[in-house]
mmCIF file of C-alpha atoms in Angstrom:
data_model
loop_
_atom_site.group_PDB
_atom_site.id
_atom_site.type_symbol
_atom_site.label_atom_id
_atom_site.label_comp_id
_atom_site.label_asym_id
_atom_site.label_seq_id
_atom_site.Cartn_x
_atom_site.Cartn_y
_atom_site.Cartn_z
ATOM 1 C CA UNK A 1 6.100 -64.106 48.160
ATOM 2 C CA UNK A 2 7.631 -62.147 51.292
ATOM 3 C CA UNK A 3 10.682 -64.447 50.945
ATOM 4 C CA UNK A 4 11.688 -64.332 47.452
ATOM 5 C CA UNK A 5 15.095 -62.510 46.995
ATOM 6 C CA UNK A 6 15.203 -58.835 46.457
ATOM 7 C CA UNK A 7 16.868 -59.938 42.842
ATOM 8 C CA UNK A 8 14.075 -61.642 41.778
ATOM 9 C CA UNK A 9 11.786 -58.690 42.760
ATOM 10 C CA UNK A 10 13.992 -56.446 40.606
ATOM 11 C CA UNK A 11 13.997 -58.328 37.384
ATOM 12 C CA UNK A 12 10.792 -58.825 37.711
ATOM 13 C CA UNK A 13 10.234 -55.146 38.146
ATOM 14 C CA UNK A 14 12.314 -53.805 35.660
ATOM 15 C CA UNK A 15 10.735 -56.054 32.874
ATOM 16 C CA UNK A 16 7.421 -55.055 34.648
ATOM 17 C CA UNK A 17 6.439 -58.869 35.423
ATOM 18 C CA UNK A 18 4.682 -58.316 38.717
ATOM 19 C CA UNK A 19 1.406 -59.266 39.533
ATOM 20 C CA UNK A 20 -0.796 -55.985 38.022
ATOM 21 C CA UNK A 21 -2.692 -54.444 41.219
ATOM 22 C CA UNK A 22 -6.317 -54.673 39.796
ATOM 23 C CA UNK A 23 -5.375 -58.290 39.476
ATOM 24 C CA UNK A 24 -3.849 -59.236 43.085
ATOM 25 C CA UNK A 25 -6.699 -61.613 45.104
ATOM 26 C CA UNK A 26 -7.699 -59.596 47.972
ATOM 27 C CA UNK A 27 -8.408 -63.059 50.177
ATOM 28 C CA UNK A 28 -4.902 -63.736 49.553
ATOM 29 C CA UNK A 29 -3.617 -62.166 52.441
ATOM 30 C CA UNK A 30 -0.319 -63.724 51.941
ATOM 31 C CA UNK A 31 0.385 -62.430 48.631
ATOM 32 C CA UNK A 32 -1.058 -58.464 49.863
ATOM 33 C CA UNK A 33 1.732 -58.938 52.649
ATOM 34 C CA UNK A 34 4.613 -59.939 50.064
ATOM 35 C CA UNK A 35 3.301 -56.639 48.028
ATOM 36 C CA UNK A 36 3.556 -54.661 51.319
ATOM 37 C CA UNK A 37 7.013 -55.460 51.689
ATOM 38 C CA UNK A 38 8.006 -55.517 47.958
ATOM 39 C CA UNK A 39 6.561 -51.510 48.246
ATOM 40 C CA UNK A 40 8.892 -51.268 51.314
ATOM 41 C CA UNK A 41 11.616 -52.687 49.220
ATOM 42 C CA UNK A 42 10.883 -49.866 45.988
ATOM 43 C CA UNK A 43 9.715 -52.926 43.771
ATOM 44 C CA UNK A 44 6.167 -51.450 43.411
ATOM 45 C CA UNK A 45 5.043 -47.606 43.916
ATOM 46 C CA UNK A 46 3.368 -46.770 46.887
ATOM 47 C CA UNK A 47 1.354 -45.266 45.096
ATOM 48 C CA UNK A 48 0.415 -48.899 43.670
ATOM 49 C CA UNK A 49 -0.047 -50.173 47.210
ATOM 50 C CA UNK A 50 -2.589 -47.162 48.286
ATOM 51 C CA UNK A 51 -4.828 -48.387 44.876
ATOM 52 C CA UNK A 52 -4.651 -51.884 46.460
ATOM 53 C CA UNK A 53 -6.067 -50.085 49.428
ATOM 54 C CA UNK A 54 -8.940 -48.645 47.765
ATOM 55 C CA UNK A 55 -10.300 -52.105 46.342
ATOM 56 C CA UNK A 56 -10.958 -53.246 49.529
ATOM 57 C CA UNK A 57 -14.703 -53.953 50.723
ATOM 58 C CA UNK A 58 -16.220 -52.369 53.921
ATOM 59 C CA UNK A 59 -19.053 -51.486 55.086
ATOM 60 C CA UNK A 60 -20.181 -48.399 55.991
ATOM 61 C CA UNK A 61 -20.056 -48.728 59.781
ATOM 62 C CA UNK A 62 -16.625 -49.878 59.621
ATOM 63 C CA UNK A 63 -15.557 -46.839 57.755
ATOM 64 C CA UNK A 64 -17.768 -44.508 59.971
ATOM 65 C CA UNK A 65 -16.345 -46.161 63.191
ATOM 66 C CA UNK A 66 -12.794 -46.735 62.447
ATOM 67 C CA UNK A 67 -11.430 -46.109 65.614
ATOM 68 C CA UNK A 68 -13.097 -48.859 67.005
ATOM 69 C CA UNK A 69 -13.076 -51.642 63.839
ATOM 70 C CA UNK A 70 -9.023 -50.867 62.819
ATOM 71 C CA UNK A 71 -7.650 -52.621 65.416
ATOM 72 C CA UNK A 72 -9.705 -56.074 65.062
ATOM 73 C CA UNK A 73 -8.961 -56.365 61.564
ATOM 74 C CA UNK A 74 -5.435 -58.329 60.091
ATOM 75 C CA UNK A 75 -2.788 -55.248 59.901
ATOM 76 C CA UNK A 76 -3.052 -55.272 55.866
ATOM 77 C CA UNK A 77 -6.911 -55.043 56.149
ATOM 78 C CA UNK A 78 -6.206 -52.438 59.104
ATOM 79 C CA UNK A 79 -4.518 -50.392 56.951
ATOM 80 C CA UNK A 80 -6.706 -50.677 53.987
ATOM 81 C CA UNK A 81 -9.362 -49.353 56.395
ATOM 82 C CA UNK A 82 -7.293 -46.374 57.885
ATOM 83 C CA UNK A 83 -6.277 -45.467 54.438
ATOM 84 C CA UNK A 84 -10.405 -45.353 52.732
ATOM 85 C CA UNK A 85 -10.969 -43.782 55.800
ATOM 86 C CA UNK A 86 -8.567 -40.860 55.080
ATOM 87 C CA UNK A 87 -9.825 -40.359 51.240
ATOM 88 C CA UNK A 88 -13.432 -39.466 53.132
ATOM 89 C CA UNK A 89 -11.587 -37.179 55.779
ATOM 90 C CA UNK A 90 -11.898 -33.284 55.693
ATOM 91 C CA UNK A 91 -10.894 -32.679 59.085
ATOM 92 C CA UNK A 92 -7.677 -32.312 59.923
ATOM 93 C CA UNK A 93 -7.211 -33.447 63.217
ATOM 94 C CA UNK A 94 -8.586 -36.668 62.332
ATOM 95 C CA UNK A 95 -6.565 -37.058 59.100
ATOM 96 C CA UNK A 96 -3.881 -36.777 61.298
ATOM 97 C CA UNK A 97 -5.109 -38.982 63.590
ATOM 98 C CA UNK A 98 -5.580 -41.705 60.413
ATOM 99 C CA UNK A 99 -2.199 -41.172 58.882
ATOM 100 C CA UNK A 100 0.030 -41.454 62.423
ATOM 101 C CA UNK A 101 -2.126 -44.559 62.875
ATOM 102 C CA UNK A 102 -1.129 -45.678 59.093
ATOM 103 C CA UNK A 103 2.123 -44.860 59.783
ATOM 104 C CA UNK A 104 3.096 -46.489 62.927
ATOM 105 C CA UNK A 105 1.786 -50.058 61.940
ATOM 106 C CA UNK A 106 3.615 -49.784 59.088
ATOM 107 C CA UNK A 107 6.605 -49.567 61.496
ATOM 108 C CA UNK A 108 5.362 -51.921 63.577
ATOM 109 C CA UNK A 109 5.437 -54.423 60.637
ATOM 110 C CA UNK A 110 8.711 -53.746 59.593
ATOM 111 C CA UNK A 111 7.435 -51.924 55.483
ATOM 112 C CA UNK A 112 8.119 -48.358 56.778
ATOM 113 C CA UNK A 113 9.429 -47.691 53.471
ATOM 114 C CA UNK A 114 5.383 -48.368 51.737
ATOM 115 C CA UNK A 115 4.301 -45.492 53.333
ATOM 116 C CA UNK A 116 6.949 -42.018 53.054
ATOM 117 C CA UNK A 117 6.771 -40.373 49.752
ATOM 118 C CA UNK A 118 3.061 -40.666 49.926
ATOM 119 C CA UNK A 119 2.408 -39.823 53.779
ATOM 120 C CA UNK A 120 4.579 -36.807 52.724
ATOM 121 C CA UNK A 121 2.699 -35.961 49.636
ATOM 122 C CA UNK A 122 -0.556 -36.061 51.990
ATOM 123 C CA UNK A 123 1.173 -33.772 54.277
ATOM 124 C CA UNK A 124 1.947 -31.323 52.169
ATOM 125 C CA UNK A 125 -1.352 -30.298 51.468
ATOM 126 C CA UNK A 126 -1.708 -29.385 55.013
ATOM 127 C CA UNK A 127 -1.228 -25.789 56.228
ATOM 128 C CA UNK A 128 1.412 -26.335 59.056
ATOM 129 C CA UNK A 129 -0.335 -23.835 60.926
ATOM 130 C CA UNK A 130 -3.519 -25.557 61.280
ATOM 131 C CA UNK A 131 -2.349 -28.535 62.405
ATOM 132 C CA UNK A 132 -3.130 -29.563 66.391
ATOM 133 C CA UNK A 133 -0.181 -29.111 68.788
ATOM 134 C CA UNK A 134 -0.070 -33.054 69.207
ATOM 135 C CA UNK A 135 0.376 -33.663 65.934
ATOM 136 C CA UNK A 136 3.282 -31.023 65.547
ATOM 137 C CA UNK A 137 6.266 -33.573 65.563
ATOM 138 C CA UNK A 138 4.708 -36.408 63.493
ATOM 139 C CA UNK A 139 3.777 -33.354 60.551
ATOM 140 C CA UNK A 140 7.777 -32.008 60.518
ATOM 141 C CA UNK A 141 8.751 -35.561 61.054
ATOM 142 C CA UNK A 142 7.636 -37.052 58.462
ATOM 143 C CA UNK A 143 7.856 -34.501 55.341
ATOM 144 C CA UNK A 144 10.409 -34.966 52.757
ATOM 145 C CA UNK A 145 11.961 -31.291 52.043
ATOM 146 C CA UNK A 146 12.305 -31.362 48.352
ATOM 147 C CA UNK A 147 16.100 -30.781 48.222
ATOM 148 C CA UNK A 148 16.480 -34.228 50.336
ATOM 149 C CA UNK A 149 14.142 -36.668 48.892
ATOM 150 C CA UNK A 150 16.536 -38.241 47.212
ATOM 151 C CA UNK A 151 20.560 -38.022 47.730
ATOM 152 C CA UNK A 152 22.349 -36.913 44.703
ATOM 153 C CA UNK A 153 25.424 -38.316 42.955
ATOM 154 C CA UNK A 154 29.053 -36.569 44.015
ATOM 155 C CA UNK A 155 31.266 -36.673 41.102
ATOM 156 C CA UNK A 156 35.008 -37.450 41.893
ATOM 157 C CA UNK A 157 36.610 -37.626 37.857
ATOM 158 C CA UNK A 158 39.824 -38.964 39.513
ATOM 159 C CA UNK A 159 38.163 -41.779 40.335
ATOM 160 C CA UNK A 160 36.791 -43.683 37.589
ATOM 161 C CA UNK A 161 34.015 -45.548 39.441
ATOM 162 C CA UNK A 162 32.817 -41.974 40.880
ATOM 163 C CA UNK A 163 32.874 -40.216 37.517
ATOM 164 C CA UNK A 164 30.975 -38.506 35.272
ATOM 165 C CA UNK A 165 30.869 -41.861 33.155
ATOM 166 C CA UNK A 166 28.093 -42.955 35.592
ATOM 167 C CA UNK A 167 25.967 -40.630 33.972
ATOM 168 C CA UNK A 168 26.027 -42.562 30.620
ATOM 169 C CA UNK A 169 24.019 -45.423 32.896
ATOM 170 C CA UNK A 170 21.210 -43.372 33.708
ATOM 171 C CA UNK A 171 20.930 -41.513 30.792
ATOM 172 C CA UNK A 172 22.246 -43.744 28.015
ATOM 173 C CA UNK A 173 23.788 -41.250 25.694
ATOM 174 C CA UNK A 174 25.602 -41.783 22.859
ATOM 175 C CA UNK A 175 28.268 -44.608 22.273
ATOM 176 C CA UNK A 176 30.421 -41.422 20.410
ATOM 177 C CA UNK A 177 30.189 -39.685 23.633
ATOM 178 C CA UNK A 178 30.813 -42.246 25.576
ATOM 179 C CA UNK A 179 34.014 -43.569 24.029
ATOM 180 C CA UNK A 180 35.598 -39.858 23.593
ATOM 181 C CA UNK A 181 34.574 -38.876 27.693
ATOM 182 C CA UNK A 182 35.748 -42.721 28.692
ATOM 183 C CA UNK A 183 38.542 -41.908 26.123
ATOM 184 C CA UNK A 184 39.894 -38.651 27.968
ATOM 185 C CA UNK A 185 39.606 -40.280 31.356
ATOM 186 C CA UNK A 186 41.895 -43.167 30.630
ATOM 187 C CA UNK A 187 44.788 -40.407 29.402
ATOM 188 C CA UNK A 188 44.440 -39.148 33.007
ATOM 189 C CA UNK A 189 44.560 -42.239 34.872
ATOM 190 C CA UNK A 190 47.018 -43.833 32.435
ATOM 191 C CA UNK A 191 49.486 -40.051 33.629
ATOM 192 C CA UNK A 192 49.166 -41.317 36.598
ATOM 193 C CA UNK A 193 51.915 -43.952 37.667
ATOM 194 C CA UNK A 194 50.329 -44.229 41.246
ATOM 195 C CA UNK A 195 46.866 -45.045 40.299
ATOM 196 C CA UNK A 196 45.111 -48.871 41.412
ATOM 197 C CA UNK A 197 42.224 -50.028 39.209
ATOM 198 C CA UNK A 198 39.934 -51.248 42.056
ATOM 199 C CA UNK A 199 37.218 -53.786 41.047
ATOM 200 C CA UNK A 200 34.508 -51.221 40.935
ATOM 201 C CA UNK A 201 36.623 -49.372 38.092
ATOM 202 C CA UNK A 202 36.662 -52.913 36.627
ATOM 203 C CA UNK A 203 32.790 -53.382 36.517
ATOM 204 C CA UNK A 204 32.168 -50.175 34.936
ATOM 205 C CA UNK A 205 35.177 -50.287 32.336
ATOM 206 C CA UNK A 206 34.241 -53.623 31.758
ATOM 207 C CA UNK A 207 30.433 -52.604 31.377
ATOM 208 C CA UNK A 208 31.249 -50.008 29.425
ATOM 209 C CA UNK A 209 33.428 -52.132 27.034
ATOM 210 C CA UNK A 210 30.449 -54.862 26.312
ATOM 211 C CA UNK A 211 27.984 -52.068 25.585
ATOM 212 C CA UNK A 212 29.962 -51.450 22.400
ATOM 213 C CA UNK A 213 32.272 -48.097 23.573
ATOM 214 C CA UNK A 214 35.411 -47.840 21.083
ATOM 215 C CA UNK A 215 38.409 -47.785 23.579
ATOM 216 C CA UNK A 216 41.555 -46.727 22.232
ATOM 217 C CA UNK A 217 43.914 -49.794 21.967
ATOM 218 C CA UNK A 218 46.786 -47.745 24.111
ATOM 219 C CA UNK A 219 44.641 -48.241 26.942
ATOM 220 C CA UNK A 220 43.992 -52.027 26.593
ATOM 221 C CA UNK A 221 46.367 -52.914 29.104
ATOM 222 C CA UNK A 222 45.893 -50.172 31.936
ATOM 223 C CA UNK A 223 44.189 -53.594 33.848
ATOM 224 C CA UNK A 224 43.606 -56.767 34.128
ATOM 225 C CA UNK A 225 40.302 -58.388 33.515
ATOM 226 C CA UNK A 226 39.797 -60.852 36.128
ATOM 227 C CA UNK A 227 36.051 -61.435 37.223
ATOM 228 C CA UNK A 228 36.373 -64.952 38.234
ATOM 229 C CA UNK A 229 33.024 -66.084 36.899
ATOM 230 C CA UNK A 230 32.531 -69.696 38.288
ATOM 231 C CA UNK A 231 32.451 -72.424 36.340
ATOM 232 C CA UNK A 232 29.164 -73.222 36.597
ATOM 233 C CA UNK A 233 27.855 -69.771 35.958
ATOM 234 C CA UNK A 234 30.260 -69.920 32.637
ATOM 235 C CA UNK A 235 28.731 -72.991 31.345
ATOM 236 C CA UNK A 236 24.678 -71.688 31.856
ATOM 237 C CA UNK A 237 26.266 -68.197 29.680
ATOM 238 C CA UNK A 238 27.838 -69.932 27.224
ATOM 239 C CA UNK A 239 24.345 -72.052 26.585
ATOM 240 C CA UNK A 240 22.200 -68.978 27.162
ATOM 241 C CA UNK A 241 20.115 -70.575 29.682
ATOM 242 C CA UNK A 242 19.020 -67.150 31.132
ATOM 243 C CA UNK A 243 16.629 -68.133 33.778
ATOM 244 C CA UNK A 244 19.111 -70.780 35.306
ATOM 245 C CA UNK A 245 21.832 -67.704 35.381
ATOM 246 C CA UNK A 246 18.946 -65.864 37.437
ATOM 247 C CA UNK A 247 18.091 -68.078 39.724
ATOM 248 C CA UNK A 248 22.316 -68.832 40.161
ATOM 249 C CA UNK A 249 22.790 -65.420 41.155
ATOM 250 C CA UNK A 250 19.766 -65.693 43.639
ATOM 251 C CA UNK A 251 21.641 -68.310 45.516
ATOM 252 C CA UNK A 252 24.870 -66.680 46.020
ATOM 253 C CA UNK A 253 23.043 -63.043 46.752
ATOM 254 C CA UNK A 254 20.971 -65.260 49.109
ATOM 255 C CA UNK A 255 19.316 -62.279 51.290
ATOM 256 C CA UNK A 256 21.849 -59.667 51.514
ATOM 257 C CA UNK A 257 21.659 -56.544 50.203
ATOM 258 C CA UNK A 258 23.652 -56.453 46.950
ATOM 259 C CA UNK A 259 25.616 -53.388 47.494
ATOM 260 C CA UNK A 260 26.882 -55.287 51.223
ATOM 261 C CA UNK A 261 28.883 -57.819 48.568
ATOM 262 C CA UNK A 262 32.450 -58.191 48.482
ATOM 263 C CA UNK A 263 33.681 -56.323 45.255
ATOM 264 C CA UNK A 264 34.691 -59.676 44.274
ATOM 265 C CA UNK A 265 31.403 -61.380 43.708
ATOM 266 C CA UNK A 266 29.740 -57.820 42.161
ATOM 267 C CA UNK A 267 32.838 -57.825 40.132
ATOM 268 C CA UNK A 268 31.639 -61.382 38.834
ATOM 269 C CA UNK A 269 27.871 -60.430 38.766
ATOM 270 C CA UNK A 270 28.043 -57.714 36.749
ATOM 271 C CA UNK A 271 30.220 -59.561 34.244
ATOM 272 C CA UNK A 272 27.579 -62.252 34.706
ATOM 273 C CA UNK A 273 25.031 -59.942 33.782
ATOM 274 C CA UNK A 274 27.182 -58.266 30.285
ATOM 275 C CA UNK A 275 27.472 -61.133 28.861
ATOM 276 C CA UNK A 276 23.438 -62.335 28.492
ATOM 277 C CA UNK A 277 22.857 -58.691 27.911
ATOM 278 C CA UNK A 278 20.421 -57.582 31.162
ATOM 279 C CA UNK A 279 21.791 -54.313 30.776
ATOM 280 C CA UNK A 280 18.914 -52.675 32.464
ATOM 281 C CA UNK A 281 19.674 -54.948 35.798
ATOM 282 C CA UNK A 282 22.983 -54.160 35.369
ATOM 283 C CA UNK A 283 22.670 -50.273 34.942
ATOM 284 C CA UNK A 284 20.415 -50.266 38.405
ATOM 285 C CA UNK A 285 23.554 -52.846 40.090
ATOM 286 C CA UNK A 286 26.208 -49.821 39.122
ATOM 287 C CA UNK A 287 24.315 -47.018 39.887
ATOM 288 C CA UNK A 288 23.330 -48.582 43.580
ATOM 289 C CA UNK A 289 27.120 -49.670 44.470
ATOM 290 C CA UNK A 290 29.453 -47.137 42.682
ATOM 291 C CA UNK A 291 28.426 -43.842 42.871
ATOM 292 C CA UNK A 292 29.351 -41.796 46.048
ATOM 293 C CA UNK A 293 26.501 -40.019 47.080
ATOM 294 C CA UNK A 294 25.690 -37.141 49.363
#
């Protein structure tokens, strides 16, 4: 539901374990809200969201007299309506109209998020000079140049939680690779008397490490391995009890952001999450809280 923990959401994600959109109860207006928000959240496509749209029932005079009918309706079924509205809109002042309308009550509800790659997708297909002069600042607004949808990774390869080894968790090359590029690194840092091994170069040695790389054994000591796992956490790893370990780490993330964590508790986390093997969890924990991106 809309309060489950955004870790729960991602494993479930990930494993693709959510609820599958042709299957979600349309009366359950609770559950269409928690999807609304997990869409906000990334956890399903908005594209996903806009099919749930579609299966909604109307009749024809609500979808001929939207303007009027929107407004009565609960604000998922209100945008359900605006959205089958637009799919039957050639004109462009009133898809416009439709999408502002789409857009601001997702605002209003606090999912902004549900509705961007898509609203800019729509937008696109609009010829910016046809479009009315009161619609001029939501249309630049709201499209997603192509060069900034998405910040990009800044390599720093004198850092080793900002190096190019980050690129081995999004595209899973080799072990060979990895060991001789993790390899070469380590002769750098190890040159260099004055460099600290912060707990972020800790999560992804360490990560690195359990996923099999073949370290040289000059570099074994360059740090020291301290994640701190509590106690209790140990015990549920060491009896494989998976879902306890999940619903652990739920507690202590509670609802912050995971990337907001002291290094500390990611530190133990991640080594939480080598040692039962969710590397996939793991890869999406590094990649949102190490990389520097611009």
């Amino acid at each position: 539901n809309e309060k489950t923990p955004k870790f729960i959401w991602r494993y479930l994600s990930n494993y693709n374990l959510l609820e599958e959109i042709s299957e979600i109860d349309l009366e359950d207006g609770k559950n269409i809200i928690a999807i609304e928000k997990a869409t906000h959240e990334k956890n399903y496509e908005e594209q996903e969201l806009l099919n749930l749209y579609k299966r909604f029932q109307f009749t024809l005079d609500d979808l001929l007299n939207v303007k009027d009918k929107y407004s009565a309706l609960p604000n998922y079924k209100s945008r359900a309506l605006l959205y089958q509205r637009l799919l039957l809109t050639y004109d462009i002042g009133e898809k416009l109209f439709l999408l502002e309308k789409l857009k601001k009550s997702t605002i209003k509800d606090s999912i902004s998020n549900a509705f961007n790659v898509e609203l800019s997708n729509i937008l696109k297909q609009i010829n910016e000079n046809e479009v009315p002069a009161q619609y001029s600042t939501f249309y630049k607004k709201n499209i997603i140049p192509s060069s900034e949808s998405s910040k990009k990774i800044k390599f720093n390869n004198k850092i080793l939680h900002q190096s190019k080894l980050l690129n081995y968790f999004s595209k899973s090359y080799s072990l060979e690779r990895l060991s001789k590029d993790t390899n070469d690194l380590l002769k750098k840092v190890k040159a260099n008397k004055k460099y600290i091994f912060s707990n972020k170069d800790k999560m992804l040695l360490d990560s690195i490490i359990f996923d099999g790389a073949n370290i040289q054994k000059k570099f074994n000591n360059l740090y020291e391995r301290d994640p701190n796992v509590p106690t209790d956490l140990q015990v549920l790893i060491n009896n494989d009890d998976v879902g306890m370990i999940l619903l652990r780490l739920v507690e202590i993330i509670g609802e912050d952001n995971i990337e907001d964590l002291g290094t500390e508790t990611q530190y133990f986390i991640i080594t939480v999450l080598n040692q039962i093997n969710l590397d996939k969890i793991r890869n999406n924990i590094l990649l949102e809280i190490l990389p520097l991106r611009v």
